[in-house]
Amino acid sequence: MSERPIDALDRAKGKKVLVKLKNSQEVTGTLRALDLHLNLWLEDVEIQGKETKKKFRIILIRGDNILYASPV
Amino acid sequence: MSERPIDALDRAKGKKVLVKLKNSQEVTGTLRALDLHLNLWLEDVEIQGKETKKKFRIILIRGDNILYASPV
Amino acid sequence: MSERPIDALDRAKGKKVLVKLKNSQEVTGTLRALDLHLNLWLEDVEIQGKETKKKFRIILIRGDNILYASPV
Amino acid sequence: MSERPIDALDRAKGKKVLVKLKNSQEVTGTLRALDLHLNLWLEDVEIQGKETKKKFRIILIRGDNILYASPV
Amino acid sequence: MSERPIDALDRAKGKKVLVKLKNSQEVTGTLRALDLHLNLWLEDVEIQGKETKKKFRIILIRGDNILYASPV
Amino acid sequence: MSERPIDALDRAKGKKVLVKLKNSQEVTGTLRALDLHLNLWLEDVEIQGKETKKKFRIILIRGDNILYASPV
Amino acid sequence: MSERPIDALDRAKGKKVLVKLKNSQEVTGTLRALDLHLNLWLEDVEIQGKETKKKFRIILIRGDNILYASPV
């Protein structure tokens, strides 16, 4: 069966990913689950803004905020 | 069955969550209900803006305003 | 049956609600009807802008303008 | 049967309504037809901008431009 | 059968219409075809911007750009 | 059968079209394929920005960027 | 069968493509998979911003960020 774009991330489950948001913030964390809207469940997360860094144990990112995502 | 991203929040029902809005405000409250659009029913809520803080007993956040959400 | 986020407002039918719009205006009124898009039929309405206040007997708010809503 | 938000306007068919647009212009006219997207067919219309006023015999407003509407 | 908002334009097929775009440009032309998204096929078209005027024999306007349309 | 707006472009397959983007850039090229979202496959393309001109052998424009399109 | 716009890219699988984003960044990489939303799985990627260049082994671009794409 032909590969889907989402498989690029699906194969990274349990591994670290970098997520670039449309607002230009960068999120890194371990990918636990994802769906076709690109909603992402991440764990052990860092969010890097222009001057701030935040840490979370668990976050759910709403997919429509995402520019691109990359397995690290 | 495979986990869905929304389960990251679904498991936090009855517990405190932090919700980051696209307009950069932060909302904290106890999660009572959620759906696949990320519409959220929160209770005992605080909304923190740049210079203002508001409190509500109950709010319904329209899901399309949400950047990410995190169990606290 | 499990609760839906919209029920937070549905229970407020016939009562006063506060609606925060994405453009930061605040609307208060008595909730008469709502749907899953968060389209709202309000009565005895006040809309508070930065420097203006308007009153309406009846308004229909298009749901996509809403940030959050709260029973008062 | 339970009322729908759209009924707030549907009952105003043949009567004058005020429509507030997201771009902050105000449109007044007689409501001839509407649908669930809030597309509106208005007649004998005035559109009030910051410094301009325009008149039309008939207009169709695309619903996604609407902030709220009110029977006058 | 009840009228639909789109009928306000549908009756103007073969006649001149004015189309106001969300970017505030004004388009005039003869309406040849339309659909429920408000995609419009216009002929003998003029597009009036703030300082420019353009003419086209035929254009297809993507409906999501439209603020309102009016038979002239 | 009644004409659809998309037919205005469909008849221009194999011919040169001008595409105006929402970001105000102008694209010209030979239309090879199109769909109902107005996704366009163009060949021998020029993209004219405010101060830049780019050429491509083949491009696919995502339809939601399009303001209007015109057979040249 | 008639060609679809997406075929312009589909034929470039395994080859280098240039992707122009709505935020004006340019992405180049080898196309591995795509879908009808224009979600793209790219490999050996460079993202060129105004003053920055980033490299990734694998990225998934969310299709709604794309202005156009071109086989190089």
Coordinates of C-alpha atoms in Angstrom, one line a residue, chain D residues 2-70:
Chain D
S2 CA -36.5 22.7 20.4
E3 CA -35.7 26.1 19.0
R4 CA -32.6 26.7 16.9
P5 CA -30.5 29.9 17.1
I6 CA -31.2 30.6 13.4
D7 CA -34.9 30.9 14.3
A8 CA -34.0 34.3 15.9
L9 CA -33.6 35.6 12.4
D10 CA -36.0 33.4 10.6
R11 CA -38.8 35.0 12.4
A12 CA -37.7 38.4 11.1
K13 CA -38.2 37.5 7.4
G14 CA -39.9 40.4 5.7
K15 CA -38.8 42.7 8.5
K16 CA -35.8 45.0 9.0
V17 CA -32.6 43.6 10.4
L18 CA -29.3 45.0 11.5
V19 CA -26.2 43.0 10.5
K20 CA -22.8 43.6 12.1
L21 CA -19.9 42.5 10.0
K22 CA -16.5 41.2 11.2
N23 CA -14.9 44.2 9.5
S24 CA -17.1 46.4 11.8
Q25 CA -19.4 47.7 9.0
E26 CA -23.1 47.8 9.8
V27 CA -25.7 46.7 7.3
T28 CA -29.4 47.3 7.6
G29 CA -32.1 46.0 5.3
T30 CA -35.2 43.9 4.9
L31 CA -34.5 40.2 5.3
R32 CA -35.8 38.1 2.4
A33 CA -34.0 34.8 2.8
L34 CA -31.3 33.1 5.0
D35 CA -29.7 29.7 5.4
L36 CA -27.7 27.8 8.0
H37 CA -24.4 29.4 7.0
L38 CA -26.0 32.8 7.7
N39 CA -25.9 33.8 4.0
L40 CA -28.4 36.6 3.9
W41 CA -30.6 38.0 1.1
L42 CA -31.4 41.6 2.1
E43 CA -33.4 44.3 0.3
D44 CA -33.5 48.1 0.5
V45 CA -30.0 48.0 2.1
E46 CA -27.7 50.6 3.7
I47 CA -24.1 49.8 4.5
Q48 CA -22.5 52.1 7.0
G49 CA -18.7 52.2 7.1
K50 CA -16.5 54.5 9.1
E51 CA -16.9 57.4 6.7
T52 CA -19.1 56.1 3.9
K53 CA -22.7 55.0 3.4
K54 CA -23.8 52.9 0.4
K55 CA -27.3 51.9 -0.7
F56 CA -28.4 48.8 -2.6
R57 CA -31.7 47.5 -3.8
I58 CA -30.7 43.9 -3.2
I59 CA -27.6 42.2 -1.7
L60 CA -26.4 38.8 -0.8
I61 CA -24.1 38.8 2.2
R62 CA -21.7 35.8 2.5
G63 CA -22.4 34.4 5.9
D64 CA -18.8 34.0 7.0
N65 CA -18.5 37.8 7.2
I66 CA -21.1 38.2 9.9
L67 CA -20.4 38.9 13.6
Y68 CA -24.0 39.1 14.7
A69 CA -27.5 40.0 13.4
S70 CA -30.5 41.5 15.1

